[in-house]
Amino acid sequence: MIYCKATRAAVPKTPAMIAGVFFFMTLAGCSEQTSSGVADGSRWQPASDDTIVYALPGDTGEGASLYELRRELSRNSADPAIAARYATVALKNYAQSGDPRLLGYARGALQRWQAVAAPPPAIWLLRGRLTQTEHRFEAAGMDMDRLLATHPDNPEALLLAADAWRRAGNLSAARGRCLTLSLAGFPELARLCAADVQLSSGQPQLALNTAAATIENYGAELDDEILSWAHAIHAEAATASGAVESALDSWDLALTATSQPTLALQIGRVDTLLEAQRYEAVLQALEPLPAADAVVLRRAIAGNALQHADLDAWRDELLVRFDDPAYTADDSLHWRERALFELDVMQQPQAALRAAQRNWAIQKGFEDAELLLRAAA
């Protein structure tokens, strides 16, 4: 069973070979919210003046800390370049920590352009990423298609659109965006894009072969972050094909290829261990990770299989989170997690099926179909 699938959006090398490729990976298919988070960025009142609300991350490696960017943004909130830089750093930090407050920060930075039909391209792409992260896949696909109407060869918009349409269940539209990537001069990205669609089409072996051939033919030319993405696709396809050892090797390559491994990559490897029922290894791999929902859920799944001493604590923590108003404010985000919880922790197949059906109405990836079938069995 595949528990979670990472969604990627990348800015690959342009024909001008612009350096500093940005690779953004979120758990678009998994909740990363923590129990204290307010995912929509709404106002939250701490219990006392001594409460530590959030420790801002340190330097991001991009020349300025998030705190410094926040100060700059407060002085120039209408400057799209500053807003884009701030939102980009917030999203990258979110991808590594799973802290939903960072999504709220990014959303706030882009709020001025939320209803603008054609904002500056950098803002437009970030808006698409946020929409995708909120599981509004059709809306994200439509927004990126509008951008592509005026910027038809933008590779990041094409990748975002392909992934959004794939998750919305419109595989024909997703294939079309992958084809356009090839016509625009990005054959390596087009093949990786196609491998993702093949996996969602129920063709894991074909996806595995496509990813392997892309790595073999283009691996030496790929930016590190794109190479990490390629190995992640190979790992997902290998897991779905039952090739656990190959999948684990690919996850390790994906993690070492990037200098900033995301939570999604680390959770992906954990899910392969779950697939292989290596529950002790699951708990060991989860130990250093932040207590995002995806992490606590997998602890509980492994703990249930092992009858671990901490199972009750993990289960109770998830129950508290599922009942938290901040968690349930947008019910489109958490149905997969709830289905997995009911199925693999609580052993409540009827409740799991209802949650899996709600999840399927929102997102239609390979792993969502598998979850629905498991719950219905």
Coordinates of N, CA and C in Angstrom, one line a residue, residues 146-266:
R146 N -4.1 29.3 -17.5 CA -4.2 30.8 -17.9 C -2.8 31.4 -18.0
L147 N -1.9 31.0 -17.2 CA -0.6 31.5 -17.3 C 0.1 31.1 -18.6
L148 N -0.2 29.8 -18.9 CA 0.4 29.2 -20.1 C -0.1 29.8 -21.4
A149 N -1.3 30.4 -21.3 CA -1.9 31.1 -22.5 C -1.0 32.2 -22.9
T150 N -0.3 32.9 -22.0 CA 0.6 34.0 -22.3 C 2.0 33.6 -22.2
H151 N 2.4 32.5 -21.5 CA 3.7 32.1 -21.4 C 3.8 30.6 -21.7
P152 N 3.5 30.2 -22.9 CA 3.3 28.8 -23.3 C 4.4 27.8 -23.0
D153 N 5.7 28.3 -22.9 CA 6.8 27.5 -22.8 C 7.4 27.5 -21.4
N154 N 6.6 28.1 -20.4 CA 7.1 28.1 -19.0 C 7.2 26.7 -18.4
P155 N 8.4 26.2 -18.1 CA 8.4 24.8 -17.7 C 7.8 24.5 -16.3
E156 N 8.0 25.5 -15.4 CA 7.4 25.3 -14.1 C 5.9 25.3 -14.2
A157 N 5.3 26.2 -14.9 CA 3.8 26.2 -15.1 C 3.3 24.9 -15.7
L158 N 4.1 24.4 -16.7 CA 3.7 23.2 -17.4 C 3.7 22.0 -16.4
L159 N 4.8 21.9 -15.5 CA 4.9 20.9 -14.5 C 3.8 21.0 -13.5
L160 N 3.5 22.2 -13.0 CA 2.5 22.4 -12.0 C 1.1 22.0 -12.6
A161 N 0.8 22.5 -13.9 CA -0.4 22.2 -14.5 C -0.6 20.6 -14.7
A162 N 0.5 20.0 -15.1 CA 0.4 18.5 -15.3 C 0.1 17.8 -14.0
D163 N 0.8 18.2 -13.0 CA 0.6 17.5 -11.7 C -0.8 17.8 -11.1
A164 N -1.3 19.1 -11.3 CA -2.6 19.4 -10.8 C -3.7 18.6 -11.5
W165 N -3.6 18.6 -12.9 CA -4.6 17.8 -13.6 C -4.5 16.4 -13.3
R166 N -3.3 15.8 -13.1 CA -3.2 14.4 -12.8 C -3.9 14.1 -11.5
R167 N -3.7 15.0 -10.5 CA -4.4 14.7 -9.2 C -5.9 15.0 -9.3
A168 N -6.3 15.8 -10.1 CA -7.7 16.1 -10.3 C -8.4 14.9 -11.1
G169 N -7.6 14.0 -11.6 CA -8.1 12.9 -12.4 C -8.2 13.1 -13.9
N170 N -7.8 14.3 -14.4 CA -7.8 14.6 -15.8 C -6.5 14.2 -16.4
L171 N -6.3 12.9 -16.6 CA -5.0 12.4 -17.1 C -4.7 12.8 -18.5
S172 N -5.7 13.0 -19.3 CA -5.5 13.5 -20.7 C -4.9 14.9 -20.7
A173 N -5.4 15.8 -19.8 CA -4.8 17.1 -19.7 C -3.4 17.1 -19.2
A174 N -3.2 16.2 -18.2 CA -1.8 16.0 -17.7 C -0.9 15.6 -18.7
R175 N -1.3 14.6 -19.5 CA -0.4 14.1 -20.6 C -0.1 15.2 -21.6
G176 N -1.1 16.0 -21.9 CA -0.9 17.2 -22.8 C 0.2 18.1 -22.3
R177 N 0.2 18.4 -21.0 CA 1.2 19.4 -20.5 C 2.5 18.7 -20.6
C178 N 2.6 17.4 -20.3 CA 3.9 16.7 -20.4 C 4.4 16.8 -21.9
L179 N 3.6 16.6 -22.8 CA 4.0 16.7 -24.2 C 4.5 18.0 -24.6
T180 N 3.8 19.1 -24.1 CA 4.2 20.4 -24.4 C 5.6 20.7 -23.8
L181 N 5.9 20.1 -22.7 CA 7.3 20.2 -22.1 C 8.3 19.7 -23.1
S182 N 8.0 18.6 -23.7 CA 9.0 18.1 -24.7 C 9.1 19.0 -25.9
L183 N 7.9 19.5 -26.4 CA 8.0 20.4 -27.6 C 8.7 21.7 -27.2
A184 N 8.6 22.1 -26.0 CA 9.3 23.4 -25.5 C 10.8 23.2 -25.3
G185 N 11.3 22.0 -25.5 CA 12.7 21.8 -25.4 C 13.2 21.2 -24.0
F186 N 12.3 20.6 -23.3 CA 12.7 20.0 -22.0 C 12.3 18.5 -22.0
P187 N 13.0 17.7 -22.8 CA 12.7 16.3 -23.0 C 12.8 15.5 -21.7
E188 N 13.9 15.9 -20.9 CA 14.1 15.1 -19.6 C 12.9 15.4 -18.6
L189 N 12.5 16.6 -18.6 CA 11.3 16.9 -17.7 C 10.1 16.3 -18.2
A190 N 9.9 16.3 -19.5 CA 8.7 15.7 -20.1 C 8.6 14.2 -19.8
R191 N 9.8 13.5 -19.8 CA 9.7 12.1 -19.5 C 9.4 11.9 -18.0
L192 N 10.0 12.7 -17.1 CA 9.7 12.5 -15.7 C 8.2 12.8 -15.5
C193 N 7.7 13.9 -16.1 CA 6.3 14.2 -16.0 C 5.4 13.0 -16.5
A194 N 5.8 12.4 -17.6 CA 5.1 11.3 -18.1 C 5.1 10.1 -17.2
A195 N 6.2 9.9 -16.5 CA 6.3 8.8 -15.6 C 5.3 8.9 -14.4
D196 N 5.2 10.2 -14.0 CA 4.2 10.4 -12.9 C 2.8 10.1 -13.4
V197 N 2.5 10.5 -14.6 CA 1.1 10.2 -15.2 C 1.0 8.7 -15.4
Q198 N 2.0 8.0 -15.8 CA 1.9 6.6 -16.0 C 1.6 5.9 -14.6
L199 N 2.2 6.4 -13.6 CA 2.0 5.8 -12.3 C 0.5 6.0 -11.9
S200 N 0.0 7.2 -12.1 CA -1.4 7.5 -11.8 C -2.3 6.7 -12.7
S201 N -1.9 6.2 -13.8 CA -2.7 5.5 -14.8 C -2.7 4.0 -14.4
G202 N -2.0 3.6 -13.3 CA -2.0 2.2 -12.9 C -0.9 1.4 -13.7
Q203 N 0.1 2.1 -14.2 CA 1.2 1.4 -14.9 C 2.5 1.6 -14.2
P204 N 2.7 1.1 -13.0 CA 3.9 1.3 -12.3 C 5.2 0.8 -13.0
Q205 N 5.1 -0.3 -13.6 CA 6.3 -0.9 -14.3 C 6.7 0.0 -15.4
L206 N 5.8 0.6 -16.2 CA 6.1 1.5 -17.3 C 6.7 2.8 -16.7
A207 N 6.1 3.3 -15.6 CA 6.7 4.4 -14.9 C 8.1 4.2 -14.4
L208 N 8.3 3.0 -13.9 CA 9.6 2.6 -13.4 C 10.6 2.6 -14.6
N209 N 10.3 2.1 -15.7 CA 11.2 2.0 -16.9 C 11.4 3.4 -17.4
T210 N 10.4 4.3 -17.4 CA 10.6 5.6 -17.9 C 11.5 6.4 -17.0
A211 N 11.3 6.3 -15.7 CA 12.2 7.0 -14.8 C 13.6 6.5 -14.9
A212 N 13.8 5.2 -15.0 CA 15.1 4.6 -15.1 C 15.8 5.1 -16.3
A213 N 15.1 5.1 -17.5 CA 15.7 5.5 -18.7 C 16.1 7.0 -18.7
T214 N 15.3 7.8 -18.1 CA 15.6 9.2 -18.0 C 16.8 9.5 -17.1
I215 N 16.9 8.8 -16.0 CA 18.1 8.9 -15.2 C 19.4 8.5 -15.9
E216 N 19.2 7.4 -16.6 CA 20.4 6.9 -17.4 C 20.8 7.8 -18.5
N217 N 19.9 8.4 -19.2 CA 20.2 9.2 -20.4 C 20.5 10.6 -20.0
Y218 N 19.9 11.1 -19.0 CA 20.0 12.6 -18.7 C 20.6 12.9 -17.3
G219 N 20.8 11.9 -16.5 CA 21.2 12.1 -15.1 C 22.4 13.0 -14.9
A220 N 23.4 12.9 -15.8 CA 24.6 13.7 -15.6 C 24.4 15.1 -15.9
E221 N 23.3 15.4 -16.6 CA 23.0 16.8 -17.0 C 22.0 17.5 -16.1
L222 N 21.4 16.7 -15.2 CA 20.3 17.3 -14.4 C 20.8 18.1 -13.2
D223 N 20.1 19.1 -12.9 CA 20.4 19.8 -11.6 C 20.1 18.9 -10.5
D224 N 20.8 19.1 -9.4 CA 20.7 18.2 -8.2 C 19.3 18.0 -7.8
E225 N 18.5 19.1 -7.8 CA 17.1 18.9 -7.3 C 16.2 18.2 -8.3
I226 N 16.5 18.4 -9.5 CA 15.7 17.6 -10.5 C 16.1 16.1 -10.5
L227 N 17.4 15.9 -10.3 CA 17.9 14.5 -10.2 C 17.2 13.8 -8.9
S228 N 17.1 14.6 -7.9 CA 16.4 14.1 -6.7 C 15.0 13.7 -7.0
W229 N 14.3 14.6 -7.7 CA 12.9 14.3 -8.2 C 12.9 13.0 -9.0
A230 N 13.8 12.9 -9.9 CA 13.8 11.7 -10.8 C 14.0 10.4 -10.0
H231 N 14.9 10.4 -9.0 CA 15.1 9.2 -8.1 C 13.8 9.0 -7.3
A232 N 13.1 10.1 -6.9 CA 11.9 9.9 -6.1 C 10.8 9.2 -6.9
I233 N 10.7 9.6 -8.2 CA 9.7 9.0 -9.0 C 10.0 7.5 -9.2
H234 N 11.3 7.2 -9.4 CA 11.7 5.8 -9.6 C 11.4 5.1 -8.3
A235 N 11.6 5.7 -7.2 CA 11.3 5.0 -5.9 C 9.9 4.7 -5.7
E236 N 9.0 5.7 -6.1 CA 7.6 5.5 -6.0 C 7.1 4.4 -6.9
A237 N 7.6 4.4 -8.1 CA 7.2 3.3 -9.1 C 7.7 2.0 -8.6
A238 N 8.9 1.9 -8.1 CA 9.5 0.6 -7.6 C 8.7 0.1 -6.5
T239 N 8.3 1.0 -5.6 CA 7.4 0.6 -4.4 C 6.1 0.0 -4.9
A240 N 5.5 0.7 -5.9 CA 4.2 0.2 -6.4 C 4.4 -1.1 -7.2
S241 N 5.6 -1.3 -7.7 CA 5.8 -2.6 -8.5 C 6.3 -3.7 -7.5
G242 N 6.4 -3.4 -6.3 CA 6.8 -4.5 -5.3 C 8.3 -4.7 -5.2
A243 N 9.1 -3.8 -5.8 CA 10.6 -3.9 -5.8 C 11.1 -3.0 -4.6
V244 N 10.9 -3.5 -3.4 CA 11.2 -2.8 -2.2 C 12.7 -2.3 -2.1
E245 N 13.6 -3.3 -2.3 CA 15.0 -2.9 -2.1 C 15.4 -1.9 -3.1
S246 N 15.0 -2.0 -4.4 CA 15.3 -1.0 -5.4 C 14.7 0.3 -5.0
A247 N 13.5 0.3 -4.5 CA 12.8 1.6 -4.0 C 13.6 2.2 -2.9
L248 N 14.1 1.5 -2.0 CA 14.8 2.1 -0.9 C 16.1 2.6 -1.4
D249 N 16.8 2.0 -2.3 CA 18.0 2.5 -2.9 C 17.7 3.8 -3.6
S250 N 16.6 3.9 -4.3 CA 16.3 5.1 -5.0 C 15.9 6.2 -4.0
W251 N 15.2 5.9 -3.0 CA 15.0 7.0 -2.0 C 16.3 7.5 -1.4
D252 N 17.2 6.6 -1.1 CA 18.5 7.1 -0.6 C 19.2 8.0 -1.6
L253 N 19.1 7.7 -2.9 CA 19.7 8.5 -3.9 C 19.0 9.8 -4.0
A254 N 17.7 9.8 -3.9 CA 16.9 11.1 -3.9 C 17.3 12.0 -2.7
L255 N 17.5 11.4 -1.6 CA 17.8 12.2 -0.4 C 19.2 12.7 -0.4
T256 N 20.1 12.0 -1.0 CA 21.5 12.5 -1.0 C 21.8 13.4 -2.2
A257 N 20.9 13.4 -3.2 CA 21.1 14.3 -4.3 C 20.8 15.7 -4.0
T258 N 20.0 16.0 -3.0 CA 19.7 17.3 -2.7 C 20.3 17.8 -1.4
S259 N 20.7 19.0 -1.3 CA 21.3 19.5 0.0 C 20.2 19.9 1.0
Q260 N 18.9 19.9 0.6 CA 17.9 20.3 1.5 C 16.7 19.3 1.3
P261 N 16.9 18.0 1.9 CA 15.8 17.0 1.7 C 14.5 17.5 2.4
T262 N 13.4 17.3 1.7 CA 12.1 17.8 2.2 C 11.5 16.7 3.1
L263 N 10.6 17.1 3.8 CA 9.8 16.1 4.6 C 9.2 15.0 3.7
A264 N 8.7 15.5 2.6 CA 8.0 14.6 1.6 C 9.0 13.4 1.2
L265 N 10.2 13.7 0.9 CA 11.2 12.7 0.6 C 11.4 11.7 1.7
Q266 N 11.5 12.2 2.9 CA 11.8 11.4 4.0 C 10.5 10.5 4.3

